[in-house]
Tab-separated table of C-alpha atoms in Angstrom:
chain	number	residue	atom	x	y	z
A	11	MET	CA	-3.389	17.035	-21.846
A	12	LYS	CA	-6.162	18.313	-19.587
A	13	ASN	CA	-6.946	14.761	-18.483
A	14	PHE	CA	-3.246	14.155	-17.765
A	15	PHE	CA	-3.018	17.181	-15.466
A	16	GLN	CA	-6.264	16.213	-13.780
A	17	ARG	CA	-4.918	12.715	-13.126
A	18	ALA	CA	-1.624	14.130	-11.857
A	19	ILE	CA	-3.260	16.592	-9.454
A	20	THR	CA	-5.649	13.975	-8.101
A	21	ALA	CA	-2.846	11.454	-7.646
A	22	ALA	CA	-0.609	13.991	-5.881
A	23	ALA	CA	-3.386	15.020	-3.497
A	24	PHE	CA	-4.356	11.429	-2.748
A	25	VAL	CA	-0.748	10.376	-2.147
A	26	ALA	CA	-0.119	13.375	0.111
A	27	VAL	CA	-3.154	12.621	2.273
A	28	LEU	CA	-2.433	8.897	2.404
A	29	LEU	CA	1.236	9.232	3.331
A	30	SER	CA	0.609	12.053	5.819
A	31	CYS	CA	-2.116	10.173	7.678
A	32	THR	CA	-0.088	6.970	7.687
A	33	PHE	CA	3.048	8.719	8.935
A	34	TYR	CA	1.418	10.944	11.571
A	35	SER	CA	-0.080	8.306	13.859
A	36	HIS	CA	-1.911	5.028	14.092
A	37	ILE	CA	-5.118	6.933	14.845
A	38	THR	CA	-4.986	9.010	11.654
A	39	PHE	CA	-4.095	5.912	9.627
A	40	THR	CA	-7.058	4.035	11.106
A	41	ALA	CA	-9.444	6.927	10.454
A	42	LEU	CA	-8.368	7.329	6.821
A	43	PHE	CA	-8.346	3.647	5.939
A	44	THR	CA	-11.627	2.985	7.703
A	45	LEU	CA	-13.130	5.638	5.432
A	46	ILE	CA	-11.424	4.143	2.367
A	47	THR	CA	-12.667	0.668	3.325
A	48	LEU	CA	-16.241	1.902	3.746
A	49	LEU	CA	-16.188	3.833	0.457
A	50	GLY	CA	-14.617	0.934	-1.430
A	51	THR	CA	-17.133	-1.579	-0.095
A	52	TRP	CA	-20.061	0.720	-0.889
A	53	GLU	CA	-18.656	1.328	-4.366
A	54	PHE	CA	-18.407	-2.416	-4.984
A	55	TYR	CA	-22.052	-2.922	-4.031
A	56	LYS	CA	-23.194	-0.110	-6.336
A	57	LEU	CA	-21.226	-1.682	-9.181
A	58	VAL	CA	-22.704	-5.181	-8.833
A	59	GLU	CA	-26.210	-3.710	-8.665
A	60	LYS	CA	-25.823	-2.522	-12.248
A	61	ASP	CA	-26.747	-5.977	-13.566
A	62	GLY	CA	-30.320	-5.296	-12.382
A	63	ALA	CA	-30.664	-8.643	-10.597
A	64	THR	CA	-28.360	-8.209	-7.606
A	65	ARG	CA	-29.338	-6.367	-4.433
A	66	PRO	CA	-26.539	-6.769	-1.884
A	67	GLN	CA	-27.011	-5.606	1.696
A	68	ARG	CA	-25.124	-2.353	1.328
A	69	VAL	CA	-25.493	-1.089	4.885
A	70	MET	CA	-24.788	-4.393	6.618
A	71	GLY	CA	-21.862	-5.088	4.323
A	72	ALA	CA	-20.348	-1.655	4.958
A	73	VAL	CA	-20.884	-1.948	8.723
A	74	THR	CA	-19.210	-5.355	8.736
A	75	ALA	CA	-16.295	-4.005	6.701
A	76	GLY	CA	-15.861	-1.034	9.041
A	77	VAL	CA	-16.040	-3.135	12.196
A	78	MET	CA	-13.539	-5.589	10.755
A	79	PHE	CA	-11.037	-2.862	9.985
A	80	VAL	CA	-11.358	-0.966	13.269
A	81	THR	CA	-11.238	-4.026	15.543
A	82	ASN	CA	-8.151	-5.328	13.790
A	83	ALA	CA	-6.539	-1.885	13.914
A	84	VAL	CA	-7.002	-1.897	17.686
A	85	PHE	CA	-5.943	-5.478	18.324
A	86	SER	CA	-2.943	-5.343	15.991
A	87	MET	CA	-1.362	-2.851	18.392
A	88	THR	CA	-1.944	-5.063	21.434
A	89	GLN	CA	0.095	-7.997	20.090
A	90	MET	CA	-2.987	-10.157	19.642
A	91	ASN	CA	-2.687	-12.503	16.698
A	92	ILE	CA	-4.598	-12.454	13.475
A	93	ARG	CA	-7.321	-14.745	14.818
A	94	VAL	CA	-9.130	-11.562	15.806
A	95	LEU	CA	-10.521	-11.748	12.254
A	96	LEU	CA	-12.818	-14.459	13.619
A	97	PHE	CA	-14.687	-11.765	15.560
A	98	ILE	CA	-16.398	-10.836	12.334
A	99	PHE	CA	-18.258	-14.148	11.968
A	100	PRO	CA	-21.380	-13.014	13.908
A	101	PHE	CA	-21.746	-10.185	11.400
A	102	ILE	CA	-21.407	-12.631	8.506
A	103	PHE	CA	-24.092	-14.861	10.022
A	104	SER	CA	-26.344	-11.823	10.416
A	105	ILE	CA	-26.229	-11.254	6.650
A	106	PHE	CA	-27.965	-14.600	6.141
A	107	ILE	CA	-30.605	-13.812	8.765
A	108	ILE	CA	-31.322	-10.330	7.433
A	109	GLU	CA	-31.897	-11.738	3.943
A	110	LEU	CA	-34.800	-13.791	5.344
A	111	TYR	CA	-36.730	-10.567	5.863
A	112	ARG	CA	-35.789	-8.659	2.706
A	113	LYS	CA	-38.096	-10.564	0.330
A	114	LYS	CA	-35.800	-10.158	-2.669
A	115	GLU	CA	-35.968	-12.366	-5.759
A	116	GLN	CA	-32.347	-13.603	-5.605
A	117	PRO	CA	-31.621	-14.008	-1.867
A	118	PHE	CA	-28.508	-16.159	-2.095
A	119	ARG	CA	-27.136	-14.067	-4.924
A	120	ASN	CA	-27.518	-11.055	-2.638
A	121	ILE	CA	-25.851	-12.865	0.263
A	122	ALA	CA	-22.985	-14.012	-1.958
A	123	TYR	CA	-22.246	-10.531	-3.308
A	124	THR	CA	-22.553	-8.944	0.135
A	125	ILE	CA	-19.941	-11.327	1.534
A	126	LEU	CA	-17.803	-11.041	-1.600
A	127	GLY	CA	-17.607	-7.267	-1.111
A	128	ILE	CA	-16.231	-7.826	2.386
A	129	ILE	CA	-13.686	-10.387	1.190
A	130	TYR	CA	-12.662	-8.434	-1.912
A	131	VAL	CA	-12.352	-4.976	-0.340
A	132	ALA	CA	-12.339	-5.075	3.460
A	133	VAL	CA	-10.121	-8.085	4.166
A	134	PRO	CA	-7.092	-6.834	2.155
A	135	PHE	CA	-7.306	-3.370	3.727
A	136	THR	CA	-7.693	-4.933	7.175
A	137	LEU	CA	-4.525	-6.966	6.745
A	138	LEU	CA	-2.549	-3.733	6.253
A	139	ASN	CA	-2.798	-3.298	10.015
A	140	TYR	CA	-0.474	-6.233	10.530
A	141	ILE	CA	2.113	-4.811	8.153
A	142	LEU	CA	2.133	-1.607	10.202
A	143	THR	CA	2.843	-3.163	13.574
A	144	CYS	CA	6.073	-4.676	14.802
A	145	LYS	CA	5.920	-6.227	18.299
A	146	GLY	CA	3.133	-3.865	19.238
A	147	ASN	CA	4.905	-0.771	17.894
A	148	TYR	CA	3.638	1.411	15.084
A	149	ALA	CA	6.145	1.161	12.217
A	150	PRO	CA	4.852	2.628	8.927
A	151	GLN	CA	8.115	2.197	6.979
A	152	ILE	CA	7.263	-1.208	5.531
A	153	LEU	CA	3.816	-0.031	4.431
A	154	PHE	CA	5.403	3.034	2.825
A	155	GLY	CA	7.647	0.624	0.925
A	156	PHE	CA	4.572	-1.311	-0.221
A	157	PHE	CA	2.942	1.869	-1.493
A	158	PHE	CA	6.050	3.022	-3.368
A	159	ILE	CA	6.528	-0.393	-4.970
A	160	LEU	CA	2.926	-0.615	-6.151
A	161	TRP	CA	2.899	2.950	-7.461
A	162	SER	CA	6.220	2.559	-9.270
A	163	ASN	CA	5.044	-0.659	-10.919
A	164	ASP	CA	1.759	0.891	-12.013
A	165	THR	CA	3.339	4.122	-13.246
A	166	GLY	CA	6.277	2.349	-14.899
A	167	ALA	CA	3.988	-0.059	-16.704
A	168	TYR	CA	1.768	2.801	-17.905
A	169	LEU	CA	4.646	4.906	-19.224
A	170	THR	CA	6.547	2.007	-20.798
A	171	GLY	CA	3.405	0.566	-22.312
A	172	SER	CA	2.429	3.950	-23.769
A	173	LEU	CA	5.830	4.275	-25.469
A	174	LEU	CA	6.662	0.696	-26.446
A	175	GLY	CA	3.558	-1.412	-25.941
A	176	LYS	CA	2.724	-3.723	-28.868
A	177	ARG	CA	2.022	-7.206	-27.516
A	178	LYS	CA	-1.201	-7.279	-25.509
A	179	LEU	CA	-0.961	-8.867	-22.074
A	180	PHE	CA	-4.624	-9.846	-21.684
A	181	PRO	CA	-6.646	-8.292	-24.536
A	182	ARG	CA	-9.911	-10.024	-23.613
A	183	ILE	CA	-9.999	-8.219	-20.264
A	184	SER	CA	-7.708	-5.186	-20.494
A	185	PRO	CA	-6.783	-4.132	-24.052
A	186	GLY	CA	-4.547	-1.326	-22.793
A	187	LYS	CA	-2.056	-3.520	-20.929
A	188	SER	CA	0.966	-4.869	-22.803
A	189	TRP	CA	3.838	-7.242	-22.118
A	190	GLU	CA	6.294	-4.443	-22.803
A	191	GLY	CA	4.568	-2.266	-20.222
A	192	SER	CA	4.553	-5.033	-17.625
A	193	ILE	CA	8.237	-5.820	-18.144
A	194	GLY	CA	9.193	-2.136	-18.123
A	195	GLY	CA	7.162	-1.577	-14.970
A	196	ALA	CA	8.878	-4.519	-13.292
A	197	LEU	CA	12.366	-3.261	-14.171
A	198	ILE	CA	11.582	0.230	-12.861
A	199	THR	CA	10.073	-1.294	-9.730
A	200	TYR	CA	13.219	-3.288	-8.951
A	201	GLY	CA	15.197	-0.052	-9.173
A	202	VAL	CA	12.801	1.536	-6.685
A	203	VAL	CA	13.073	-1.552	-4.455
A	204	PHE	CA	16.849	-1.091	-4.330
A	205	LEU	CA	16.424	2.534	-3.239
A	206	ILE	CA	13.774	1.603	-0.671
A	207	SER	CA	16.081	-0.983	0.889
A	208	SER	CA	18.607	1.773	1.640
A	209	TRP	CA	15.961	4.082	3.118
A	210	TYR	CA	13.968	1.566	5.140
A	211	THR	CA	16.515	-0.772	6.669
A	212	ILE	CA	13.980	-2.376	8.994
A	213	ILE	CA	14.256	-5.354	6.596
A	214	ASN	CA	17.112	-6.276	4.262
A	215	LEU	CA	17.469	-5.991	0.477
A	216	ARG	CA	16.706	-9.675	-0.142
A	217	ASP	CA	13.393	-9.409	1.689
A	218	TRP	CA	12.521	-6.196	-0.147
A	219	MET	CA	13.249	-7.966	-3.454
A	220	VAL	CA	10.891	-10.796	-2.477
A	221	ILE	CA	8.215	-8.299	-1.486
A	222	GLY	CA	8.752	-6.402	-4.748
A	223	THR	CA	8.395	-9.568	-6.835
A	224	ILE	CA	5.186	-10.538	-5.047
A	225	LEU	CA	3.699	-7.057	-5.463
A	226	ILE	CA	4.617	-6.862	-9.149
A	227	ILE	CA	2.724	-10.109	-9.780
A	228	VAL	CA	-0.296	-9.599	-7.556
A	229	GLY	CA	-0.547	-5.897	-8.425
A	230	THR	CA	-0.900	-6.743	-12.119
A	231	LEU	CA	-3.315	-9.599	-11.411
A	232	GLY	CA	-5.343	-7.347	-9.117
A	233	ASP	CA	-5.707	-4.772	-11.898
A	234	LEU	CA	-6.866	-7.499	-14.276
A	235	VAL	CA	-9.417	-8.841	-11.793
A	236	GLU	CA	-10.885	-5.375	-11.309
A	237	SER	CA	-10.956	-4.899	-15.089
A	238	LEU	CA	-12.811	-8.222	-15.327
A	239	LEU	CA	-15.393	-6.945	-12.849
A	240	LYS	CA	-15.913	-3.684	-14.741
A	241	ARG	CA	-16.046	-5.401	-18.123
A	242	SER	CA	-18.651	-7.869	-16.853
A	243	ILE	CA	-21.010	-4.983	-16.064
A	244	ASN	CA	-19.925	-2.695	-18.924
A	245	VAL	CA	-18.514	0.242	-16.972
A	246	LYS	CA	-15.290	2.131	-17.622
A	247	ASP	CA	-14.586	3.357	-14.084
A	248	SER	CA	-15.672	1.958	-10.737
A	249	GLY	CA	-16.755	5.429	-9.620
A	250	THR	CA	-16.178	9.179	-9.920
A	251	LEU	CA	-14.688	10.003	-6.526
A	252	LEU	CA	-11.139	10.563	-7.828
A	253	PRO	CA	-11.211	12.841	-10.933
A	254	GLY	CA	-9.173	11.382	-13.792
A	255	HIS	CA	-8.717	8.059	-11.988
A	256	GLY	CA	-12.198	6.745	-11.228
A	257	GLY	CA	-13.289	5.349	-7.916
A	258	ILE	CA	-11.681	3.795	-4.857
A	259	LEU	CA	-11.427	0.391	-6.520
A	260	ASP	CA	-9.638	1.947	-9.504
């Protein structure tokens, strides 16, 4: 029971900060998600170091992730297209050059994990900037819809699985997930999608249903991929930043 309340309080605080910063202005959104991107990238590098053989370039990887997010946040509001992501290539090339001088035993392993951290954490967060902008205007409604859909799917799956879960969805990777939970989460999510479509009419119900279906699938797969990462290095949580929940990646 104590753990439940801890999880609930942490979740409520996190949601309040996230929604408030996203709603208030593009500047507060950028500041918050730049921090989240940096923390998530750093957390990923600390995780992969646990195998004892990998030494990613933490600082360079985090700098690259931060620059990627901020530059795209700026350019997404100026109606420049997504090719601004190409600006990050000089930083990627620098990772290879820096490794020449580090004298580590597994140089290309280090390079690979440094770049993987950027792709796995920073790129998805960076792309949120393009969901937020509509013809150069800041429009957080669609991103709010994304958040609500993901949270309803995750919460619905957890509650349904706890009550009815019998058939394991992917026992090799995540023993706690069940087919019953996934189906229950999906049904609850579609109900939330219907409500969202009446609140945020910037796009129609059909498009919200498509978005909901995509997020149900990729949200579940994303959880499994992160579970695969944690299982491969024998850790339960990716970090301790969020009491009762784990780290940023969790």
